[in-house]
Coordinates of C-alpha atoms in Angstrom, one line a residue:
Chain A
X1 CA 117.4 -60.9 -23.1
X2 CA 116.3 -61.8 -26.5
X3 CA 116.4 -65.9 -27.1
X4 CA 114.5 -66.8 -24.1
X5 CA 111.4 -68.8 -24.5
X6 CA 111.8 -69.1 -27.9
X7 CA 109.7 -72.4 -28.2
X8 CA 106.6 -70.1 -27.6
X9 CA 105.3 -67.5 -29.8
X10 CA 103.7 -65.9 -27.1
X11 CA 105.2 -66.0 -23.1
X12 CA 104.1 -64.3 -19.9
X13 CA 106.4 -64.0 -17.6
X14 CA 105.9 -63.3 -14.2
X15 CA 103.0 -60.8 -15.0
X16 CA 101.3 -59.1 -12.4
X17 CA 98.9 -55.5 -12.8
X18 CA 97.3 -54.0 -9.9
X19 CA 94.4 -50.8 -10.7
X20 CA 94.9 -47.4 -9.2
X21 CA 92.3 -48.3 -6.5
X22 CA 94.3 -51.2 -5.4
X23 CA 92.9 -54.2 -6.4
X24 CA 94.9 -56.8 -7.8
X25 CA 94.1 -57.7 -11.6
X26 CA 96.4 -60.0 -12.4
X27 CA 98.7 -61.9 -10.2
X28 CA 101.8 -63.5 -10.9
X29 CA 100.4 -64.7 -14.2
X30 CA 102.8 -67.3 -16.5
X31 CA 101.5 -68.4 -20.3
X32 CA 102.7 -69.8 -22.9
X33 CA 101.0 -70.0 -26.4
X34 CA 102.9 -72.4 -29.2
X35 CA 102.7 -71.0 -32.5
X36 CA 99.0 -72.0 -34.7
X37 CA 97.9 -72.7 -30.9
X38 CA 94.3 -71.3 -29.5
X39 CA 94.3 -70.8 -26.2
X40 CA 91.4 -69.9 -24.4
X41 CA 91.3 -68.2 -21.0
X42 CA 88.2 -68.4 -19.2
X43 CA 87.1 -67.1 -15.7
X44 CA 84.2 -65.3 -14.0
X45 CA 84.4 -61.7 -14.6
X46 CA 86.7 -59.5 -12.4
X47 CA 89.2 -62.6 -12.6
X48 CA 91.7 -60.9 -15.0
X49 CA 91.3 -62.3 -18.0
X50 CA 90.4 -59.1 -20.0
X51 CA 93.9 -57.4 -18.2
X52 CA 96.1 -60.1 -19.3
X53 CA 94.9 -60.2 -22.9
X54 CA 95.4 -56.5 -23.1
X55 CA 98.9 -57.1 -21.0
X56 CA 99.6 -59.0 -24.1
X57 CA 98.2 -56.4 -27.0
X58 CA 100.2 -54.0 -25.1
X59 CA 97.6 -51.6 -24.3
X60 CA 97.9 -52.1 -20.8
X61 CA 101.3 -52.5 -18.8
X62 CA 102.4 -54.8 -16.5
X63 CA 103.6 -53.6 -13.3
X64 CA 106.2 -56.8 -13.0
X65 CA 106.5 -59.5 -15.2
X66 CA 107.8 -59.6 -18.8
X67 CA 106.2 -60.2 -22.3
X68 CA 107.9 -62.3 -25.2
X69 CA 106.6 -62.4 -28.7
X70 CA 108.8 -65.1 -30.7
X71 CA 111.2 -64.4 -27.9
X72 CA 111.9 -61.4 -28.0
X73 CA 111.1 -58.9 -25.0
X74 CA 108.0 -56.6 -25.9
X75 CA 107.2 -55.3 -22.3
X76 CA 107.9 -52.1 -23.3
X77 CA 106.9 -52.0 -27.0
X78 CA 103.5 -50.1 -27.3
X79 CA 100.4 -51.7 -28.8
X80 CA 100.5 -50.0 -32.1
X81 CA 104.0 -51.5 -32.5
X82 CA 103.1 -55.4 -31.4
X83 CA 101.3 -56.2 -34.5
X84 CA 98.7 -57.9 -32.8
X85 CA 95.0 -58.1 -33.9
X86 CA 92.6 -57.0 -31.3
X87 CA 88.3 -58.1 -31.6
X88 CA 86.7 -56.4 -28.9
X89 CA 83.7 -57.1 -26.9
X90 CA 81.9 -54.3 -28.3
X91 CA 83.6 -54.5 -32.1
X92 CA 84.9 -50.7 -31.4
X93 CA 84.0 -50.5 -35.8
X94 CA 85.1 -47.0 -36.7
X95 CA 81.9 -45.2 -37.4
X96 CA 83.3 -43.2 -39.6
X97 CA 84.4 -45.6 -42.0
X98 CA 82.6 -48.0 -44.0
X99 CA 83.0 -51.9 -43.9
X100 CA 85.9 -51.8 -46.6
X101 CA 87.4 -48.8 -45.0
X102 CA 87.4 -50.4 -41.7
X103 CA 89.4 -53.4 -43.3
X104 CA 91.8 -52.1 -44.8
X105 CA 92.7 -49.8 -42.1
X106 CA 95.3 -51.5 -40.7
X107 CA 97.3 -51.9 -44.0
X108 CA 96.4 -48.2 -44.9
X109 CA 98.7 -47.5 -41.8
X110 CA 101.2 -49.9 -43.0
X111 CA 101.4 -48.0 -46.3
X112 CA 100.2 -51.1 -48.2
X113 CA 99.5 -49.4 -51.9
X114 CA 95.8 -49.3 -52.5
X115 CA 95.5 -52.7 -54.9
X116 CA 97.4 -54.9 -52.5
X117 CA 94.4 -53.8 -49.7
X118 CA 91.7 -54.5 -51.5
X119 CA 93.0 -57.8 -52.7
X120 CA 93.5 -58.9 -48.8
X121 CA 90.2 -57.2 -47.7
X122 CA 88.6 -59.0 -50.7
X123 CA 89.7 -62.4 -49.5
X124 CA 88.5 -62.2 -45.9
X125 CA 85.5 -60.6 -46.5
X126 CA 85.1 -63.5 -49.0
X127 CA 86.4 -66.2 -46.3
X128 CA 84.1 -64.6 -43.6
X129 CA 81.3 -64.0 -45.9
X130 CA 80.8 -60.2 -45.7
X131 CA 81.8 -59.5 -49.4
X132 CA 78.1 -57.9 -50.2
X133 CA 78.9 -55.3 -47.2
X134 CA 82.1 -53.6 -48.1
X135 CA 80.5 -50.0 -48.7
X136 CA 78.0 -50.6 -45.6
X137 CA 78.8 -48.4 -42.3
X138 CA 78.9 -49.8 -39.4
X139 CA 75.6 -48.4 -37.5
X140 CA 73.7 -50.3 -40.7
X141 CA 75.0 -53.7 -39.7
X142 CA 73.7 -56.5 -36.9
X143 CA 75.9 -57.7 -34.3
X144 CA 76.6 -60.8 -36.2
X145 CA 78.1 -58.9 -39.1
X146 CA 79.9 -56.1 -37.2
X147 CA 81.4 -59.7 -35.7
X148 CA 82.6 -60.2 -38.9
X149 CA 83.8 -57.1 -39.8
X150 CA 85.9 -56.5 -36.8
X151 CA 87.8 -60.0 -37.1
X152 CA 88.5 -59.4 -40.6
X153 CA 90.2 -56.0 -39.6
X154 CA 92.2 -57.8 -37.0
X155 CA 93.3 -60.7 -39.4
X156 CA 93.9 -58.3 -42.5
X157 CA 96.9 -57.3 -40.6
X158 CA 98.7 -60.6 -40.7
X159 CA 99.3 -60.1 -36.4
X160 CA 101.7 -62.3 -34.4
X161 CA 98.6 -63.1 -32.4
X162 CA 95.2 -62.3 -32.5
X163 CA 93.1 -61.1 -28.9
X164 CA 89.7 -62.3 -29.3
X165 CA 88.4 -60.4 -26.0
X166 CA 84.4 -61.8 -25.3
X167 CA 83.9 -61.7 -29.0
X168 CA 80.4 -63.7 -28.8
X169 CA 79.2 -61.8 -25.8
X170 CA 77.0 -59.3 -27.8
X171 CA 75.2 -61.5 -29.8
X172 CA 72.1 -64.0 -29.1
X173 CA 72.3 -67.4 -28.1
X174 CA 71.6 -69.5 -31.6
X175 CA 73.9 -66.9 -33.5
X176 CA 76.6 -67.1 -30.8
X177 CA 76.6 -71.1 -30.9
X178 CA 76.5 -71.0 -35.3
X179 CA 79.6 -68.5 -35.2
X180 CA 81.5 -69.8 -32.2
X181 CA 82.1 -73.1 -34.9
X182 CA 82.9 -70.9 -37.7
X183 CA 85.1 -68.9 -35.6
X184 CA 87.1 -72.3 -34.5
X185 CA 87.3 -72.9 -38.3
X186 CA 88.5 -70.2 -39.5
X187 CA 91.0 -69.5 -37.2
X188 CA 92.3 -73.4 -37.6
X189 CA 92.2 -72.9 -41.6
X190 CA 94.4 -69.8 -40.9
X191 CA 96.2 -71.4 -38.4
X192 CA 96.6 -68.2 -36.3
X193 CA 98.2 -68.4 -33.2
X194 CA 95.3 -66.6 -30.9
X195 CA 94.5 -66.0 -27.2
X196 CA 90.8 -65.9 -26.5
X197 CA 89.2 -64.4 -23.7
X198 CA 85.5 -65.6 -22.3
X199 CA 83.6 -66.2 -19.5
X200 CA 81.5 -69.0 -21.2
X201 CA 83.3 -72.3 -20.1
X202 CA 81.1 -74.0 -23.2
X203 CA 82.9 -71.5 -25.5
X204 CA 86.2 -71.7 -24.3
X205 CA 85.8 -76.3 -24.4
X206 CA 84.9 -75.8 -28.4
X207 CA 87.6 -72.7 -29.3
X208 CA 90.3 -73.6 -27.4
X209 CA 93.3 -76.6 -27.8
X210 CA 93.9 -75.7 -24.2
X211 CA 92.4 -73.9 -21.6
X212 CA 93.5 -71.5 -19.1
X213 CA 91.3 -70.9 -16.2
X214 CA 91.7 -67.5 -14.1
X215 CA 90.3 -66.7 -10.7
X216 CA 91.0 -63.9 -9.1
X217 CA 94.1 -62.8 -10.7
X218 CA 95.4 -66.0 -10.7
X219 CA 95.9 -68.9 -13.1
X220 CA 94.1 -71.7 -11.7
X221 CA 94.9 -74.4 -14.5
X222 CA 96.3 -74.4 -17.9
X223 CA 95.6 -77.6 -19.7
X224 CA 93.9 -79.4 -22.9
X225 CA 89.7 -79.4 -22.7
X226 CA 89.5 -83.4 -21.9
X227 CA 91.8 -82.7 -18.5
X228 CA 90.4 -79.8 -17.5
X229 CA 87.0 -81.6 -17.3
X230 CA 88.0 -84.8 -16.3
X231 CA 90.7 -83.9 -13.9
X232 CA 90.2 -80.0 -12.6
X233 CA 93.0 -79.0 -10.4
X234 CA 90.9 -77.5 -7.6
X235 CA 87.3 -77.2 -6.6
X236 CA 86.9 -73.9 -8.4
X237 CA 87.8 -75.1 -11.8
X238 CA 85.2 -78.3 -11.1
X239 CA 83.1 -75.8 -10.0
X240 CA 83.3 -73.6 -13.0
X241 CA 83.7 -75.5 -15.9
X242 CA 80.7 -77.6 -16.3
X243 CA 78.3 -79.1 -14.0
X244 CA 79.9 -81.2 -11.0
X245 CA 78.8 -83.2 -7.6
X246 CA 81.3 -82.6 -5.1
X247 CA 81.4 -85.2 -1.8
X248 CA 83.3 -85.4 1.1
X249 CA 83.9 -88.1 3.8
X250 CA 86.3 -90.3 5.0
X251 CA 88.2 -93.1 3.9
X252 CA 87.5 -96.5 5.1
X253 CA 89.0 -100.1 4.1
X254 CA 86.9 -103.0 3.9
X255 CA 87.9 -106.1 2.4
X256 CA 91.3 -104.8 1.3
X257 CA 89.4 -102.0 -1.0
X258 CA 89.4 -98.0 0.6
X259 CA 86.1 -96.3 0.5
X260 CA 85.0 -92.9 1.0
X261 CA 81.6 -92.8 3.4
X262 CA 80.3 -89.3 2.1
X263 CA 76.8 -89.9 3.8
X264 CA 74.4 -90.9 1.6
X265 CA 76.8 -93.4 -0.5
X266 CA 80.2 -95.6 -0.1
X267 CA 82.2 -94.4 -3.2
X268 CA 85.1 -96.9 -4.3
X269 CA 88.2 -94.7 -3.8
X270 CA 90.0 -93.6 -7.0
X271 CA 94.1 -93.6 -6.3
X272 CA 95.2 -91.3 -3.3
X273 CA 97.7 -91.6 -1.5
X274 CA 95.7 -90.9 1.9
X275 CA 95.0 -93.5 4.2
X276 CA 91.5 -95.0 6.0
X277 CA 90.4 -92.3 8.3
X278 CA 91.9 -89.1 6.4
X279 CA 89.4 -87.2 4.7
X280 CA 88.9 -87.2 0.8
X281 CA 86.9 -85.4 -1.9
X282 CA 85.3 -87.1 -4.5
X283 CA 84.2 -85.3 -7.8
X284 CA 81.6 -86.9 -10.5
X285 CA 80.1 -85.4 -13.5
X286 CA 76.2 -85.2 -14.0
X287 CA 76.7 -87.5 -16.7
X288 CA 78.6 -90.2 -14.8
X289 CA 75.6 -91.3 -12.5
X290 CA 73.1 -93.6 -14.1
X291 CA 70.0 -95.4 -12.4
X292 CA 70.9 -98.2 -11.3
X293 CA 69.3 -101.7 -11.1
X294 CA 68.2 -103.3 -7.6
X295 CA 71.1 -103.8 -5.4
X296 CA 73.5 -102.6 -7.7
X297 CA 73.1 -99.0 -6.3
X298 CA 75.5 -96.4 -4.6
X299 CA 72.6 -94.6 -3.3
X300 CA 68.8 -93.9 -3.2
X301 CA 67.5 -90.6 -3.9
X302 CA 64.2 -88.6 -4.4
X303 CA 63.9 -86.7 -7.7
X304 CA 62.9 -83.3 -7.0
X305 CA 63.1 -81.7 -10.4
X306 CA 63.5 -82.7 -14.5
X307 CA 64.6 -80.7 -17.0
X308 CA 64.1 -81.9 -20.7
X309 CA 67.2 -80.9 -22.4
X310 CA 66.5 -82.9 -26.1
X311 CA 69.7 -84.9 -26.1
X312 CA 69.3 -85.8 -21.8
X313 CA 67.4 -85.6 -19.1
X314 CA 69.1 -83.7 -16.0
X315 CA 67.2 -84.3 -12.7
X316 CA 67.7 -82.4 -9.3
X317 CA 68.2 -86.1 -6.8
X318 CA 67.7 -84.9 -2.9
X319 CA 69.4 -88.0 -0.8
X320 CA 68.1 -89.2 2.5
X321 CA 71.1 -87.2 4.4
X322 CA 69.9 -83.8 2.0
X323 CA 72.3 -83.9 -0.3
X324 CA 71.5 -83.0 -4.0
X325 CA 72.8 -84.7 -6.5
X326 CA 72.8 -83.8 -10.2
X327 CA 72.3 -86.7 -12.4
X328 CA 71.6 -86.3 -16.5
X329 CA 69.9 -89.5 -18.0
X330 CA 69.4 -90.8 -21.6
X331 CA 66.3 -89.0 -23.0
X332 CA 64.0 -91.8 -23.1
X333 CA 64.0 -92.4 -19.2
X334 CA 60.9 -92.4 -17.7
X335 CA 61.2 -91.3 -14.2
X336 CA 58.6 -89.4 -12.4
X337 CA 59.3 -86.9 -9.7
X338 CA 59.0 -87.2 -6.5
X339 CA 59.9 -90.6 -6.4
X340 CA 63.0 -92.5 -4.9
X341 CA 65.1 -94.2 -7.4
X342 CA 68.6 -96.2 -7.3
X343 CA 71.5 -94.2 -8.7
X344 CA 75.0 -95.4 -9.2
X345 CA 78.2 -93.4 -10.3
X346 CA 80.8 -94.8 -13.1
X347 CA 83.7 -95.7 -10.7
X348 CA 86.1 -94.8 -13.3
X349 CA 84.8 -91.5 -13.5
X350 CA 85.2 -90.9 -10.1
X351 CA 87.9 -88.2 -9.5
X352 CA 89.6 -87.0 -6.4
X353 CA 92.9 -84.8 -5.4
X354 CA 96.0 -86.5 -4.4
X355 CA 96.9 -83.1 -2.1
X356 CA 93.8 -80.9 -1.6
X357 CA 94.4 -77.1 -2.9
X358 CA 91.1 -75.8 -2.2
Chain B
X1 CA 33.7 -32.8 -26.7
X2 CA 33.8 -29.2 -26.5
X3 CA 37.2 -28.7 -24.5
X4 CA 38.8 -31.3 -26.3
X5 CA 38.4 -29.7 -29.0
X6 CA 39.3 -26.4 -27.4
X7 CA 42.1 -27.6 -25.8
X8 CA 44.6 -28.0 -29.4
X9 CA 42.7 -24.5 -30.9
X10 CA 43.6 -22.8 -27.6
X11 CA 47.2 -24.3 -27.7
X12 CA 47.3 -23.3 -31.3
X13 CA 46.4 -19.7 -30.8
X14 CA 49.1 -19.2 -27.8
X15 CA 52.0 -21.1 -30.5
X16 CA 50.8 -18.4 -33.3
X17 CA 51.1 -15.5 -30.5
X18 CA 54.0 -16.5 -29.4
X19 CA 55.9 -16.7 -32.7
X20 CA 54.5 -13.3 -33.8
X21 CA 55.5 -11.5 -30.7
X22 CA 59.1 -12.9 -31.7
X23 CA 59.2 -12.3 -35.6
X24 CA 56.9 -9.4 -36.1
X25 CA 59.5 -6.4 -34.4
X26 CA 61.9 -7.9 -37.1
X27 CA 59.6 -7.8 -39.8
X28 CA 58.5 -4.4 -39.2
X29 CA 62.1 -3.7 -39.1
X30 CA 63.4 -5.5 -42.4
X31 CA 60.6 -3.6 -44.0
X32 CA 61.1 -0.2 -42.8
X33 CA 64.8 -0.6 -43.9
X34 CA 62.9 -0.1 -47.1
X35 CA 60.5 2.5 -46.1
X36 CA 61.3 5.8 -47.5
X37 CA 60.3 7.7 -44.5
X38 CA 59.7 6.1 -41.4
X39 CA 56.4 6.0 -39.2
X40 CA 54.6 7.5 -42.7
X41 CA 54.1 4.1 -45.0
X42 CA 55.8 0.9 -44.4
X43 CA 55.7 -0.6 -47.8
X44 CA 54.7 2.6 -50.6
X45 CA 57.9 4.2 -50.8
X46 CA 59.9 1.8 -51.3
X47 CA 64.3 2.7 -51.3
X48 CA 67.8 1.4 -50.7
X49 CA 69.3 4.5 -49.6
X50 CA 69.7 3.8 -46.6
X51 CA 71.1 0.2 -47.4
X52 CA 73.8 2.5 -49.3
X53 CA 74.2 4.6 -45.8
X54 CA 75.2 1.7 -44.2
X55 CA 77.8 0.4 -46.9
X56 CA 79.0 3.5 -47.0
X57 CA 79.5 4.4 -43.9
X58 CA 79.5 1.2 -41.7
X59 CA 81.0 -1.7 -44.2
X60 CA 84.2 -1.7 -42.2
X61 CA 82.5 -2.8 -39.3
X62 CA 81.0 -5.8 -40.9
X63 CA 84.5 -6.4 -42.0
X64 CA 85.9 -6.3 -38.7
X65 CA 82.8 -8.3 -37.2
X66 CA 83.4 -11.0 -39.7
X67 CA 87.2 -10.9 -39.7
X68 CA 86.8 -11.2 -35.7
X69 CA 84.1 -13.9 -35.9
X70 CA 86.1 -16.3 -38.2
X71 CA 89.2 -16.1 -36.2
X72 CA 87.3 -16.8 -33.4
X73 CA 86.0 -20.2 -35.1
X74 CA 89.6 -21.1 -36.1
X75 CA 91.3 -20.2 -33.0
X76 CA 88.4 -22.0 -31.3
X77 CA 88.6 -25.2 -33.0
X78 CA 92.7 -25.1 -32.9
X79 CA 92.6 -24.6 -28.6
X80 CA 89.0 -25.6 -27.8
X81 CA 89.3 -29.7 -29.6
X82 CA 92.3 -30.4 -28.0
X83 CA 91.2 -29.0 -24.6
X84 CA 88.0 -31.0 -24.9
X85 CA 89.8 -34.2 -25.7
X86 CA 92.0 -34.0 -22.6
X87 CA 89.1 -32.7 -20.6
X88 CA 86.9 -36.0 -21.7
X89 CA 90.2 -38.3 -21.9
X90 CA 92.8 -38.2 -19.4
X91 CA 92.7 -37.6 -15.8
X92 CA 94.8 -34.9 -14.3
X93 CA 95.2 -32.9 -10.7
X94 CA 92.4 -29.7 -10.9
X95 CA 90.8 -31.1 -14.1
X96 CA 87.4 -30.6 -12.7
X97 CA 88.4 -27.0 -11.6
X98 CA 90.0 -26.1 -15.0
X99 CA 86.9 -27.4 -16.8
X100 CA 84.9 -25.0 -14.3
X101 CA 86.9 -22.0 -15.0
X102 CA 86.5 -22.5 -18.5
X103 CA 83.3 -22.2 -18.4
X104 CA 82.9 -19.7 -16.1
X105 CA 82.9 -16.8 -18.9
X106 CA 79.5 -18.3 -19.8
X107 CA 78.0 -17.2 -16.8
X108 CA 80.1 -13.8 -15.6
X109 CA 77.9 -10.6 -17.2
X110 CA 80.0 -9.4 -20.2
X111 CA 80.5 -5.9 -18.4
X112 CA 82.4 -7.4 -15.5
X113 CA 84.4 -9.7 -18.0
X114 CA 85.3 -6.5 -20.0
X115 CA 86.8 -4.7 -17.2
X116 CA 88.7 -7.5 -15.8
X117 CA 90.1 -8.2 -19.6
X118 CA 91.3 -4.4 -19.4
X119 CA 93.1 -4.6 -16.3
X120 CA 94.5 -7.4 -17.1
X121 CA 96.1 -6.6 -20.9
X122 CA 95.6 -2.9 -20.4
X123 CA 98.8 -3.0 -22.7
X124 CA 97.2 -4.1 -25.9
X125 CA 94.4 -2.0 -25.4
X126 CA 93.5 -0.1 -29.0
X127 CA 95.0 -2.9 -30.7
X128 CA 92.2 -4.8 -33.1
X129 CA 93.1 -8.1 -31.2
X130 CA 92.0 -6.4 -27.7
X131 CA 88.5 -7.2 -28.9
X132 CA 89.4 -10.6 -30.4
X133 CA 91.1 -11.2 -27.1
X134 CA 87.7 -10.6 -25.3
X135 CA 85.6 -12.6 -28.1
X136 CA 88.0 -15.7 -27.5
X137 CA 87.0 -15.7 -23.7
X138 CA 83.4 -15.6 -23.9
X139 CA 83.2 -18.2 -27.0
X140 CA 85.2 -20.7 -26.5
X141 CA 84.1 -22.1 -23.9
X142 CA 81.2 -23.1 -26.5
X143 CA 83.8 -25.4 -28.2
X144 CA 84.8 -27.2 -25.2
X145 CA 81.6 -27.6 -23.8
X146 CA 79.8 -29.3 -26.9
X147 CA 83.0 -31.4 -28.1
X148 CA 83.6 -33.2 -24.1
X149 CA 80.2 -33.7 -24.3
X150 CA 80.3 -35.7 -27.5
X151 CA 83.8 -37.0 -26.8
X152 CA 81.9 -38.2 -23.7
X153 CA 79.4 -40.0 -25.2
X154 CA 81.2 -41.6 -27.7
X155 CA 83.7 -44.1 -25.5
X156 CA 86.4 -43.0 -27.6
X157 CA 88.6 -45.0 -26.2
X158 CA 87.8 -48.1 -27.4
X159 CA 88.2 -46.8 -30.7
X160 CA 91.5 -45.2 -30.1
X161 CA 92.5 -48.9 -29.1
X162 CA 91.5 -50.3 -31.9
X163 CA 93.2 -48.3 -34.1
X164 CA 96.4 -48.8 -32.2
X165 CA 96.8 -52.4 -32.0
X166 CA 96.2 -51.6 -36.2
X167 CA 99.3 -49.7 -35.6
X168 CA 97.9 -46.8 -35.7
X169 CA 100.3 -43.6 -33.7
X170 CA 98.7 -41.0 -31.6
X171 CA 98.3 -38.7 -34.1
X172 CA 97.0 -41.3 -36.5
X173 CA 94.3 -42.1 -33.9
X174 CA 93.3 -38.5 -33.5
X175 CA 93.5 -37.5 -37.2
X176 CA 91.6 -40.5 -38.7
X177 CA 89.5 -41.9 -35.9
X178 CA 88.6 -39.1 -33.0
X179 CA 88.2 -35.8 -34.8
X180 CA 85.8 -37.5 -37.7
X181 CA 83.6 -38.8 -35.2
X182 CA 83.3 -35.6 -33.4
X183 CA 83.2 -33.5 -36.7
X184 CA 79.7 -32.6 -36.4
X185 CA 79.8 -31.5 -32.7
X186 CA 83.4 -29.3 -34.0
X187 CA 81.6 -27.8 -36.9
X188 CA 78.5 -26.7 -34.4
X189 CA 80.9 -25.4 -32.1
X190 CA 82.4 -23.3 -34.4
X191 CA 78.8 -21.6 -35.9
X192 CA 78.0 -21.0 -32.2
X193 CA 81.1 -19.3 -31.7
X194 CA 80.7 -17.3 -34.8
X195 CA 77.0 -16.2 -34.3
X196 CA 78.1 -15.4 -30.4
X197 CA 81.2 -13.5 -31.7
X198 CA 79.3 -11.6 -34.3
X199 CA 76.1 -10.6 -32.0
X200 CA 78.2 -9.5 -28.8
X201 CA 77.8 -6.0 -27.9
X202 CA 77.9 -5.9 -23.9
X203 CA 81.6 -6.5 -23.5
X204 CA 82.6 -5.2 -27.1
X205 CA 81.1 -1.8 -25.9
X206 CA 84.3 -1.4 -23.3
X207 CA 86.9 -3.0 -25.7
X208 CA 86.6 -1.2 -29.0
X209 CA 88.1 1.6 -30.0
X210 CA 86.8 3.8 -32.8
X211 CA 89.5 2.3 -35.1
X212 CA 88.4 -0.8 -34.8
X213 CA 84.1 -1.0 -34.3
X214 CA 82.2 -4.3 -34.7
X215 CA 79.0 -4.4 -36.3
X216 CA 76.6 -4.3 -33.2
X217 CA 78.6 -1.1 -31.5
X218 CA 77.6 0.7 -35.1
X219 CA 74.4 -0.5 -34.8
X220 CA 73.6 1.1 -31.4
X221 CA 75.8 4.3 -32.9
X222 CA 73.0 4.5 -35.6
X223 CA 70.1 4.0 -33.1
X224 CA 71.2 6.6 -30.7
X225 CA 71.5 8.9 -33.3
X226 CA 68.0 8.2 -33.6
X227 CA 68.0 7.0 -37.2
X228 CA 65.8 4.3 -37.1
X229 CA 65.8 3.6 -40.6
X230 CA 69.3 3.6 -40.7
X231 CA 69.8 1.2 -37.7
X232 CA 66.9 -1.2 -39.5
X233 CA 68.7 -1.6 -43.0
X234 CA 72.2 -2.2 -40.8
X235 CA 69.6 -5.0 -38.2
X236 CA 68.9 -6.3 -41.7
X237 CA 72.5 -6.9 -43.0
X238 CA 73.2 -8.4 -39.7
X239 CA 70.0 -10.9 -39.9
X240 CA 71.4 -11.7 -43.3
X241 CA 74.9 -13.0 -41.8
X242 CA 73.1 -14.6 -38.6
X243 CA 70.5 -16.5 -40.2
X244 CA 72.3 -19.2 -42.3
X245 CA 74.1 -20.2 -39.4
X246 CA 71.8 -20.4 -37.1
X247 CA 69.6 -22.6 -39.8
X248 CA 73.3 -24.4 -40.1
X249 CA 73.2 -25.0 -36.6
X250 CA 69.5 -26.4 -36.3
X251 CA 69.8 -28.3 -39.4
X252 CA 73.3 -30.0 -37.3
X253 CA 71.7 -30.3 -34.2
X254 CA 68.8 -32.3 -35.9
X255 CA 71.3 -34.8 -37.4
X256 CA 73.0 -35.4 -34.5
X257 CA 70.0 -36.3 -32.8
X258 CA 69.3 -39.1 -35.3
X259 CA 72.4 -40.3 -35.7
X260 CA 72.1 -41.1 -32.0
X261 CA 69.2 -42.7 -32.7
X262 CA 70.9 -45.2 -34.8
X263 CA 73.4 -46.5 -32.5

């Protein structure tokens, strides 16, 4: 079977995994990761993303389907023979070893001579700014430091693919934001192929060259971040990635143009194959909504809540039909609670599905 | 105010009395072992005669007890650690039952165990390793218990997976990652085995033959012949062997706790 999927570094073909209690963890997933690509798998907890990562690592066996590394079928190859680097959510640094011993462990197993081991571990520790911690024990490190050590330990073996399982989840928010950027830079600098699993869509957007959205064991959409955000394949993706306003109504033609009447507003229709009388869902993001000049509005609504977020003001608007619309207004906007305002939606940003799947 | 002050004083008195209650007989026994004549004087008439007597007549029992104690420790490590690892890591049919059976000898009276062992292994009765067999039955559960508990508390699986991803084979994972992280439990299990084996009397009384008498049996014999001063010297030798081990167990227990606090 060698030679199949030679164009991609990592390939999953129709992989399924059922747990012993009968629940389906991974349901017929196929996936390609190109050399040097960072693919982020994102989805709610229990969606099968960690199991997918474990199947790539070899720590878990797929019930059906095949796994290829560089076109070679590795489905039956155990983890220790796959040359994968794994960064675990809990870091899993060996408590009985110092930082440098942890990092050198993979090289020790590969019988790399001590001088070379030290040199390669030293380079990575330098790059990840942990050179000063070499002789500490994992229990003496902060969460952020442990994360760096875990990353160095996984990178030092020059793995075919780096697998990161929620690597930043255990850290506090500010550190997470900093490390996210640094991690992305380091991985890009090394040109490494990586699979990054997270439940945090913002993290996935930042890290991933492409994003794979998973739900209930299935791959829902695999695409570049802008497409995931602007052209979500299903209502699930639209709701999971960022904040989305979704409205449903009947199509109507007027003056040669199509509109969708969602009750509180009549929106011009993005390209659709449907005709008047049929139902359509339209999506728009909070930042696509703005205050309108009188007479230009798509709808009016009463502002119920205002959240000042620094770079913007997020308002929750109640329309006269009782629907809630979330809008992000410029941070200098002077709006007041319990007051009616006219709003418009950037027509170019309205999105709808040609075929509705969900 | 009086009652507030009174309570700690009272507690202190109770504590001192309890300690005295436990330690005074031991002290008297140790002092008596150096006394020329029992009852007459405890310290005035210093002699090492009784120690000489014990070494002349019972040194073989000390050697046998130490040998059996060390063998129990070694075999306990070789069998107990893998068994504990299997119990902590794998699910297999009848696992709970197995675990309970392994722990059973801790609850069964020594006499009953002795009878059961004699009935089962009567063909090897009279060999020195017959006593060893009995001691293994009563000591092994302590190793399995201690190591299983530590393994369950450590979530070893993620460390092993981590080592596997770095290329370590099953054996390398076990030696590099599992064993070093349960080292303390193994050592304290081994020391516990040693103290229990060294002091085992109930069951050994039924298993031993005069050729292969252990220390506690010899001690019993010396007391039974109403030579209290010899028994005292004998007891003191026993204490010298056992107290360092007990202290080591205490020390390891304390180290274990402080390590847990760091996690």
